[in-house]
XYZ file of C-alpha atoms in Angstrom:
386
model
C 82.924 -117.207 -54.111
C 80.039 -115.250 -53.205
C 76.317 -114.745 -55.393
C 76.700 -111.381 -56.782
C 72.883 -111.026 -54.473
C 74.565 -112.186 -51.636
C 77.599 -109.247 -51.867
C 75.113 -107.186 -52.477
C 72.746 -107.766 -49.815
C 69.811 -107.462 -52.184
C 69.466 -103.036 -51.388
C 73.567 -102.500 -50.065
C 75.912 -100.169 -52.292
C 78.650 -98.403 -51.854
C 78.252 -95.068 -53.140
C 81.093 -94.252 -53.051
C 83.156 -97.217 -53.863
C 85.588 -95.396 -55.632
C 87.077 -93.984 -52.616
C 89.156 -97.137 -51.515
C 92.707 -97.413 -53.576
C 93.077 -98.854 -56.648
C 96.685 -101.163 -55.734
C 97.794 -104.985 -56.219
C 98.868 -104.974 -53.473
C 96.428 -107.890 -51.409
C 93.770 -105.764 -48.921
C 93.796 -107.885 -44.946
C 90.326 -108.307 -43.453
C 90.835 -109.805 -39.366
C 92.767 -112.991 -41.616
C 91.424 -112.782 -44.546
C 93.100 -111.738 -47.872
C 91.650 -110.025 -50.751
C 92.226 -108.221 -53.726
C 91.709 -104.683 -54.368
C 90.855 -104.540 -57.962
C 88.545 -107.893 -58.571
C 87.261 -108.120 -54.983
C 85.726 -104.496 -53.559
C 82.593 -105.568 -52.949
C 83.553 -108.596 -50.621
C 85.975 -106.092 -48.968
C 83.563 -103.973 -48.700
C 80.265 -106.813 -47.462
C 83.421 -107.623 -44.970
C 83.595 -104.243 -43.950
C 79.773 -103.633 -43.205
C 79.652 -106.711 -41.534
C 81.621 -105.317 -38.751
C 79.218 -104.362 -35.762
C 80.137 -100.102 -35.443
C 79.470 -99.210 -32.514
C 79.908 -95.019 -31.872
C 79.333 -92.735 -29.664
C 75.359 -92.201 -28.560
C 73.048 -89.870 -27.286
C 69.719 -90.094 -25.110
C 70.794 -93.750 -23.940
C 69.056 -93.885 -19.890
C 71.217 -92.587 -17.247
C 74.779 -93.928 -16.972
C 74.306 -95.230 -12.897
C 71.036 -92.934 -12.700
C 72.363 -90.265 -12.873
C 75.467 -89.823 -14.628
C 75.733 -88.819 -18.462
C 72.875 -89.874 -21.076
C 76.159 -89.748 -23.935
C 79.457 -90.641 -24.371
C 79.959 -88.669 -27.246
C 84.077 -87.078 -26.004
C 84.670 -89.736 -23.479
C 83.754 -93.270 -24.380
C 85.626 -93.729 -27.885
C 88.196 -96.269 -26.508
C 85.020 -97.555 -24.534
C 83.101 -98.011 -28.102
C 86.853 -99.852 -29.395
C 86.620 -102.002 -26.544
C 83.054 -103.215 -27.775
C 84.255 -103.368 -31.379
C 87.178 -106.302 -31.398
C 84.886 -107.287 -28.376
C 82.060 -107.973 -30.111
C 83.883 -109.496 -33.486
C 84.598 -111.996 -30.530
C 80.453 -113.190 -29.744
C 80.330 -112.989 -33.529
C 82.861 -115.228 -34.160
C 82.106 -118.211 -31.774
C 78.647 -117.285 -32.446
C 78.363 -117.263 -35.663
C 81.106 -117.721 -37.154
C 84.300 -115.991 -39.077
C 82.543 -116.275 -42.781
C 78.917 -114.409 -41.247
C 77.646 -111.683 -43.148
C 74.908 -109.823 -42.157
C 72.293 -108.593 -44.373
C 70.395 -105.840 -44.421
C 66.476 -105.799 -42.870
C 67.239 -109.403 -41.162
C 64.488 -110.249 -39.141
C 66.445 -113.153 -37.639
C 65.851 -114.208 -34.219
C 68.908 -116.249 -32.647
C 72.881 -115.513 -32.525
C 72.740 -112.028 -34.034
C 70.604 -109.914 -32.408
C 71.764 -111.855 -29.463
C 75.620 -110.586 -30.206
C 74.119 -107.464 -31.043
C 71.101 -107.001 -28.147
C 74.654 -107.568 -25.743
C 75.843 -104.257 -26.787
C 73.428 -102.010 -26.495
C 72.968 -98.469 -24.750
C 71.386 -100.554 -21.399
C 71.900 -101.039 -17.343
C 70.950 -104.335 -18.359
C 72.976 -105.710 -21.413
C 76.208 -107.414 -20.523
C 78.940 -105.293 -22.901
C 76.924 -102.181 -21.695
C 78.756 -98.850 -21.728
C 76.705 -98.267 -19.059
C 78.513 -102.075 -17.513
C 81.429 -100.987 -18.672
C 81.574 -97.367 -17.527
C 80.749 -98.319 -14.296
C 83.227 -101.559 -13.705
C 85.469 -98.895 -14.613
C 84.702 -97.353 -10.978
C 86.410 -100.338 -9.162
C 89.433 -99.854 -12.058
C 90.293 -96.408 -10.893
C 88.105 -94.516 -13.869
C 85.170 -92.115 -13.133
C 82.462 -92.168 -14.989
C 83.298 -90.388 -18.006
C 87.280 -90.375 -18.805
C 88.738 -91.530 -21.142
C 90.679 -95.466 -20.617
C 93.406 -96.548 -22.384
C 93.887 -100.007 -23.755
C 94.200 -102.407 -21.238
C 91.683 -100.863 -18.487
C 89.411 -101.633 -21.298
C 90.462 -105.262 -21.334
C 90.767 -105.768 -17.714
C 86.791 -104.236 -17.293
C 85.786 -106.616 -21.158
C 87.124 -109.394 -19.215
C 85.572 -108.584 -15.714
C 82.127 -108.015 -17.140
C 82.488 -112.196 -18.961
C 81.769 -113.721 -16.077
C 78.470 -111.957 -16.495
C 77.713 -113.706 -19.795
C 76.265 -117.111 -19.386
C 76.025 -117.200 -23.125
C 79.421 -116.761 -24.429
C 81.720 -119.172 -21.942
C 84.712 -117.656 -22.663
C 87.960 -117.225 -21.178
C 89.440 -114.612 -21.667
C 93.184 -113.807 -21.109
C 94.902 -111.038 -21.100
C 98.613 -111.785 -20.859
C 100.719 -108.129 -19.343
C 104.628 -108.214 -19.548
C 104.822 -108.826 -23.377
C 104.731 -112.142 -22.007
C 101.926 -115.366 -23.575
C 102.098 -117.687 -20.970
C 100.238 -121.007 -23.149
C 100.764 -123.374 -20.330
C 98.418 -120.998 -18.684
C 96.072 -120.277 -21.446
C 95.950 -123.748 -21.890
C 94.984 -125.037 -18.155
C 92.646 -121.821 -17.840
C 90.810 -122.958 -20.708
C 90.412 -126.387 -19.758
C 88.350 -126.269 -16.925
C 85.292 -126.905 -16.335
C 81.808 -124.369 -16.421
C 78.876 -124.387 -15.285
C 76.877 -125.920 -18.542
C 80.057 -128.362 -18.626
C 79.774 -127.893 -22.257
C 82.414 -129.633 -24.391
C 84.377 -128.034 -27.030
C 85.367 -130.462 -30.136
C 87.481 -129.341 -33.328
C 84.901 -128.518 -35.809
C 83.599 -124.979 -33.811
C 80.964 -127.235 -32.070
C 79.714 -126.899 -28.531
C 78.207 -130.418 -27.407
C 77.040 -130.889 -23.668
C 78.702 -134.411 -22.364
C 77.415 -138.243 -23.226
C 76.335 -136.467 -26.652
C 79.376 -138.060 -28.181
C 83.118 -139.039 -27.560
C 84.531 -136.484 -26.547
C 88.414 -134.806 -27.681
C 89.085 -132.150 -25.630
C 87.270 -129.690 -23.364
C 88.055 -126.382 -24.134
C 86.220 -122.798 -23.458
C 86.767 -120.661 -26.567
C 89.567 -118.031 -25.693
C 89.698 -114.289 -25.943
C 93.802 -113.681 -26.006
C 94.143 -109.878 -25.140
C 97.838 -108.553 -25.216
C 98.595 -104.711 -24.384
C 101.558 -103.108 -25.710
C 103.357 -100.078 -25.819
C 105.251 -100.135 -29.494
C 107.497 -97.324 -28.680
C 107.788 -94.276 -27.170
C 105.754 -91.336 -28.328
C 105.497 -92.834 -31.998
C 105.457 -96.106 -32.520
C 108.588 -98.270 -34.397
C 108.670 -98.883 -37.155
C 110.674 -102.175 -36.452
C 107.167 -103.501 -35.195
C 105.117 -102.693 -38.275
C 105.646 -105.718 -39.772
C 105.411 -107.827 -37.170
C 102.273 -105.678 -36.365
C 100.385 -106.274 -40.233
C 101.279 -110.283 -40.003
C 99.108 -110.166 -36.516
C 96.735 -108.667 -38.693
C 96.589 -111.382 -41.329
C 96.107 -114.768 -38.846
C 93.028 -115.900 -39.148
C 92.921 -115.721 -35.452
C 93.239 -111.327 -35.555
C 90.262 -109.958 -33.305
C 91.812 -106.236 -34.560
C 93.846 -104.095 -32.339
C 92.638 -101.421 -30.340
C 94.098 -98.567 -30.096
C 94.993 -95.251 -32.143
C 95.836 -91.612 -31.015
C 96.274 -90.170 -27.775
C 92.990 -89.971 -26.928
C 91.204 -90.466 -30.221
C 90.389 -94.614 -30.359
C 89.765 -96.593 -33.468
C 89.634 -100.467 -34.538
C 91.453 -101.107 -36.567
C 90.666 -104.515 -38.327
C 92.998 -105.026 -41.484
C 95.699 -103.180 -43.088
C 96.621 -101.936 -47.415
C 100.054 -100.886 -48.850
C 100.958 -99.264 -45.881
C 97.621 -98.023 -44.020
C 96.153 -99.339 -41.270
C 92.116 -99.753 -41.965
C 89.615 -99.149 -39.194
C 86.392 -98.334 -37.794
C 86.228 -94.996 -36.336
C 83.588 -94.782 -33.033
C 84.238 -90.416 -33.651
C 80.068 -90.296 -35.177
C 76.991 -89.345 -32.469
C 73.661 -91.777 -32.601
C 70.742 -91.236 -30.994
C 70.087 -94.542 -29.098
C 68.553 -97.520 -30.620
C 65.470 -98.861 -29.003
C 64.456 -102.385 -29.077
C 61.060 -102.864 -31.001
C 57.705 -104.610 -30.002
C 59.216 -108.220 -31.622
C 62.683 -108.121 -29.471
C 64.450 -107.198 -32.180
C 66.831 -104.483 -33.224
C 66.822 -101.502 -36.270
C 70.584 -102.851 -36.730
C 71.510 -100.432 -39.493
C 73.383 -97.972 -37.339
C 75.589 -100.148 -36.505
C 77.681 -100.644 -39.578
C 79.024 -98.999 -41.507
C 77.863 -98.761 -44.929
C 80.678 -96.923 -46.775
C 84.530 -97.881 -47.227
C 86.392 -97.502 -44.427
C 89.372 -95.853 -42.771
C 92.387 -95.589 -43.809
C 95.299 -93.796 -42.017
C 99.642 -95.172 -42.745
C 100.294 -97.107 -40.540
C 104.063 -94.827 -38.517
C 101.250 -92.584 -37.369
C 99.375 -95.165 -35.079
C 100.321 -94.229 -31.139
C 101.947 -97.254 -28.992
C 99.898 -97.955 -26.696
C 97.257 -100.755 -28.529
C 95.811 -103.728 -27.395
C 95.860 -106.989 -30.150
C 93.016 -110.264 -29.760
C 92.806 -113.281 -30.900
C 89.873 -115.386 -30.583
C 90.535 -118.946 -30.659
C 87.351 -121.088 -30.945
C 89.320 -124.278 -30.208
C 92.964 -126.182 -29.215
C 93.645 -126.328 -32.200
C 93.350 -122.751 -32.920
C 95.375 -122.278 -30.685
C 98.297 -124.406 -31.069
C 98.144 -122.811 -34.917
C 98.172 -119.516 -33.894
C 101.277 -121.073 -31.197
C 103.020 -121.953 -34.826
C 102.252 -118.032 -36.527
C 103.486 -116.072 -33.928
C 106.764 -118.469 -33.683
C 107.228 -118.260 -37.313
C 106.598 -114.199 -36.998
C 109.680 -113.997 -34.236
C 111.976 -115.787 -37.357
C 110.731 -112.517 -39.753
C 113.878 -110.000 -40.633
C 113.576 -107.264 -40.369
C 110.438 -106.970 -37.707
C 110.791 -106.669 -33.776
C 108.438 -109.791 -32.371
C 105.549 -107.342 -30.389
C 105.757 -110.218 -26.918
C 107.007 -113.618 -26.776
C 106.211 -116.410 -26.514
C 106.459 -119.302 -23.638
C 105.488 -122.751 -22.406
C 106.073 -122.078 -19.400
C 105.508 -118.920 -16.380
C 108.969 -117.535 -15.906
C 109.783 -117.498 -12.245
C 110.538 -114.200 -11.866
C 107.189 -113.356 -12.203
C 103.953 -114.974 -11.449
C 100.072 -114.903 -13.044
C 98.877 -111.371 -13.558
C 95.275 -112.907 -13.045
C 93.132 -109.450 -13.432
C 90.899 -111.432 -10.678
C 92.380 -113.042 -8.286
C 95.430 -110.708 -7.195
C 97.243 -110.587 -4.052
C 99.973 -108.578 -2.412
C 101.649 -111.813 -1.812
C 102.054 -111.790 -5.700
C 103.089 -107.528 -6.488
C 103.586 -105.452 -4.436
C 101.812 -102.327 -3.727
C 103.651 -99.505 -6.533
C 103.468 -102.415 -9.160
C 98.922 -103.305 -8.287
C 98.344 -99.804 -8.741
C 99.549 -99.350 -11.839
C 98.251 -102.737 -12.993
C 95.016 -101.370 -14.097
C 96.254 -98.440 -15.365
C 96.341 -97.629 -18.572
C 98.148 -94.764 -18.773
C 101.949 -94.927 -21.114
C 103.208 -95.677 -18.118
C 101.376 -98.707 -17.804
C 103.785 -100.944 -20.208
C 107.123 -102.228 -20.808
C 109.008 -100.388 -23.270
C 109.709 -103.873 -25.631
C 113.687 -103.651 -25.996
C 115.091 -103.701 -29.221
């Protein structure tokens, strides 16, 4: 357990700490279990350590002549940034990393944060996401759905030479183990090799165990028609309990949130619907980062109010992590009174080919399939059978 000084980061206090429910029910935050009666500060420190991206104003015009604020249209893009930032935090800093107010370390954390700030040359900035979305049929300023933002973020990882990630978007409610393992085993430019200890070493430095590019797995789903099917609620909760969890992006129609956990029948989430000024780099290359951390008790909403269109995210730093995740998913499939949200299979089914967003060909899909592949409207998803 962390000492009191670490828990409060010397100066961080939660004035509204009583706002969180006093309950004996477990609180789950991205795979970690807390007791709300005895670990309230630990809960808030964990939540505050997540990168919080909101609407911003007065940033450089997108595309040179486009909008200078994303207020009113960028909430799903910001949620996409949050779930992907969590992946980068896990990749470079580890799940146990905690933010300290006024921390001035230059490496790691600020490198992650710099990848998302509002300027055109940041890898995952609102500028990059909005402009990349044009190629997916979304004009700048148009609202995205979970699937579209996932597809765009996948393309942007090609320009992230620091993180060396494999991003797989599992379409058709199906996760294919063999496809993912082949993708993560591919050599990448630096010949960096993953080890079971979450580290990366160059070939020749030690005996190699496994080649593995860290995996970000995003699964766009539709869990009902106009509202979430209650049969999926327990399964969704269990996804947030997994140690590999990156959370869920979704929300309500045209109002996106980043869901990071739950307590009882309530989802815990970070809300991007706050407009803040753009943050500039300081002379020493650092960022005033207070506004990127939500320093008040997290928002909550009833799970039953969740819009059925979501994307669930997971991060597997090593092949062992992925194997353990597969074991968890198989156990979840056996839960009574809980419907599986997606199918886990060893091999790619013969009736469909690999839906790789970067290698779609007319030979693989008919024209209508191609047109709807990147579409993020309600009809994009297959409704899961009961």
